GROMACS .gro file of C-alpha atoms in nm:
model
  107
    1MET     CA    1  -5.727  -0.059   4.703
    2ILE     CA    2  -5.673  -0.261   5.026
    3GLY     CA    3  -5.562  -0.122   5.379
    4PHE     CA    4  -5.329  -0.327   5.593
    5GLY     CA    5  -5.293  -0.231   5.956
    6SER     CA    6  -5.276  -0.308   6.331
    7GLY     CA    7  -5.126  -0.176   6.636
    8THR     CA    8  -4.751  -0.198   6.653
    9TYR     CA    9  -4.602  -0.449   6.894
   10TRP     CA   10  -4.237  -0.383   6.977
   11TRP     CA   11  -4.211  -0.170   6.658
   12ARG     CA   12  -4.378  -0.413   6.410
   13HIS     CA   13  -4.749  -0.484   6.310
   14HIS     CA   14  -4.926  -0.769   6.451
   15TRP     CA   15  -4.774  -1.102   6.367
   16ALA     CA   16  -5.087  -1.222   6.231
   17LEU     CA   17  -5.134  -0.959   5.989
   18LEU     CA   18  -4.766  -0.995   5.865
   19LYS     CA   19  -4.852  -1.388   5.835
   20LEU     CA   20  -5.185  -1.299   5.646
   21VAL     CA   21  -4.963  -1.078   5.402
   22GLU     CA   22  -4.706  -1.368   5.364
   23ASP     CA   23  -4.998  -1.605   5.270
   24LEU     CA   24  -5.146  -1.395   5.001
   25PRO     CA   25  -5.087  -1.485   4.646
   26ARG     CA   26  -4.905  -1.200   4.407
   27MET     CA   27  -5.141  -0.917   4.379
   28GLU     CA   28  -4.920  -0.740   4.079
   29GLY     CA   29  -5.037  -0.356   4.046
   30LYS     CA   30  -5.282  -0.379   4.336
   31LYS     CA   31  -5.306  -0.034   4.531
   32ALA     CA   32  -5.245  -0.069   4.926
   33PHE     CA   33  -5.213   0.159   5.212
   34ILE     CA   34  -5.066   0.077   5.541
   35PHE     CA   35  -5.180   0.214   5.888
   36SER     CA   36  -5.095   0.175   6.227
   37THR     CA   37  -5.118   0.279   6.593
   38ALA     CA   38  -4.821   0.321   6.803
   39GLY     CA   39  -4.713   0.403   7.164
   40MET     CA   40  -4.415   0.600   7.068
   41PRO     CA   41  -4.423   0.904   6.833
   42TRP     CA   42  -4.252   0.717   6.550
   43TYR     CA   43  -4.383   0.409   6.345
   44ASN     CA   44  -4.225   0.156   6.163
   45HIS     CA   45  -4.413   0.019   5.853
   46ARG     CA   46  -4.078  -0.131   5.710
   47ALA     CA   47  -4.169  -0.500   5.750
   48LEU     CA   48  -4.515  -0.482   5.643
   49LYS     CA   49  -4.412  -0.257   5.340
   50ARG     CA   50  -4.149  -0.498   5.225
   51GLU     CA   51  -4.393  -0.799   5.234
   52LEU     CA   52  -4.648  -0.616   5.039
   53LYS     CA   53  -4.398  -0.508   4.772
   54GLU     CA   54  -4.273  -0.838   4.737
   55LYS     CA   55  -4.634  -0.950   4.685
   56GLY     CA   56  -4.672  -0.695   4.390
   57PHE     CA   57  -4.856  -0.424   4.578
   58GLN     CA   58  -4.803  -0.055   4.510
   59ILE     CA   59  -4.811   0.123   4.843
   60VAL     CA   60  -5.007   0.458   4.799
   61GLY     CA   61  -5.016   0.580   5.139
   62GLU     CA   62  -4.918   0.533   5.509
   63PHE     CA   63  -5.073   0.649   5.825
   64SER     CA   64  -4.984   0.623   6.203
   65CYS     CA   65  -5.130   0.789   6.520
   66ARG     CA   66  -5.043   0.747   6.890
   67GLY     CA   67  -5.227   0.450   7.035
   68TRP     CA   68  -5.260   0.338   7.426
   69ASP     CA   69  -4.958   0.113   7.443
   70THR     CA   70  -4.913  -0.124   7.756
   71ASN     CA   71  -4.670  -0.340   7.594
   72GLY     CA   72  -4.392  -0.490   7.836
   73TRP     CA   73  -4.275  -0.266   8.122
   74LEU     CA   74  -4.524   0.019   8.028
   75ALA     CA   75  -4.813  -0.190   8.199
   76LYS     CA   76  -4.683  -0.149   8.536
   77ILE     CA   77  -4.705   0.237   8.504
   78GLY     CA   78  -5.054   0.231   8.331
   79GLY     CA   79  -4.946   0.236   7.973
   80ILE     CA   80  -4.892   0.539   7.768
   81ASN     CA   81  -5.113   0.763   7.545
   82LYS     CA   82  -5.429   0.626   7.725
   83GLY     CA   83  -5.734   0.794   7.519
   84HIS     CA   84  -5.557   0.756   7.180
   85PRO     CA   85  -5.659   0.717   6.928
   86ASN     CA   86  -5.880   1.055   6.987
   87GLU     CA   87  -6.104   1.260   6.807
   88LYS     CA   88  -5.784   1.462   6.674
   89ASP     CA   89  -5.630   1.147   6.534
   90LEU     CA   90  -5.964   1.035   6.391
   91GLU     CA   91  -5.987   1.358   6.212
   92ARG     CA   92  -5.643   1.317   6.054
   93VAL     CA   93  -5.730   0.951   5.949
   94ARG     CA   94  -6.051   1.097   5.785
   95ARG     CA   95  -5.840   1.377   5.595
   96PHE     CA   96  -5.598   1.067   5.473
   97ALA     CA   97  -5.873   0.869   5.351
   98GLU     CA   98  -6.012   1.148   5.156
   99LYS     CA   99  -5.685   1.223   5.025
  100LEU     CA  100  -5.680   0.849   4.911
  101LYS     CA  101  -6.008   0.877   4.764
  102LEU     CA  102  -5.925   1.184   4.580
  103ASN     CA  103  -5.597   1.065   4.440
  104TYR     CA  104  -5.696   0.699   4.356
  105GLY     CA  105  -6.085   0.703   4.304
  106GLU     CA  106  -6.339   0.574   4.500
  107TYR     CA  107  -6.307   0.168   4.593
   0.00000   0.00000   0.00000
């Protein structure tokens, strides 16, 4: 099982991560999960998910939490969500990882 993730920039994962996935060979049937941090309360894994599925990955989970965002004009006001991910976010990701481990075995 492989995890793919980054902070989000303009509603997408980092360009270097998308390029890495684009350059991967086919990985038919391999399990993958997606994670991200985002300044806004929603997240967009759509582009990364599409690329991973095209490479043959089976997406077994997704996780996102708030992250400090200083993109664009937000830098002028000091950003949003300073202090995130925080302990509460880290506890949520621990539970996410435990669920993956329980459902898909140790990797």
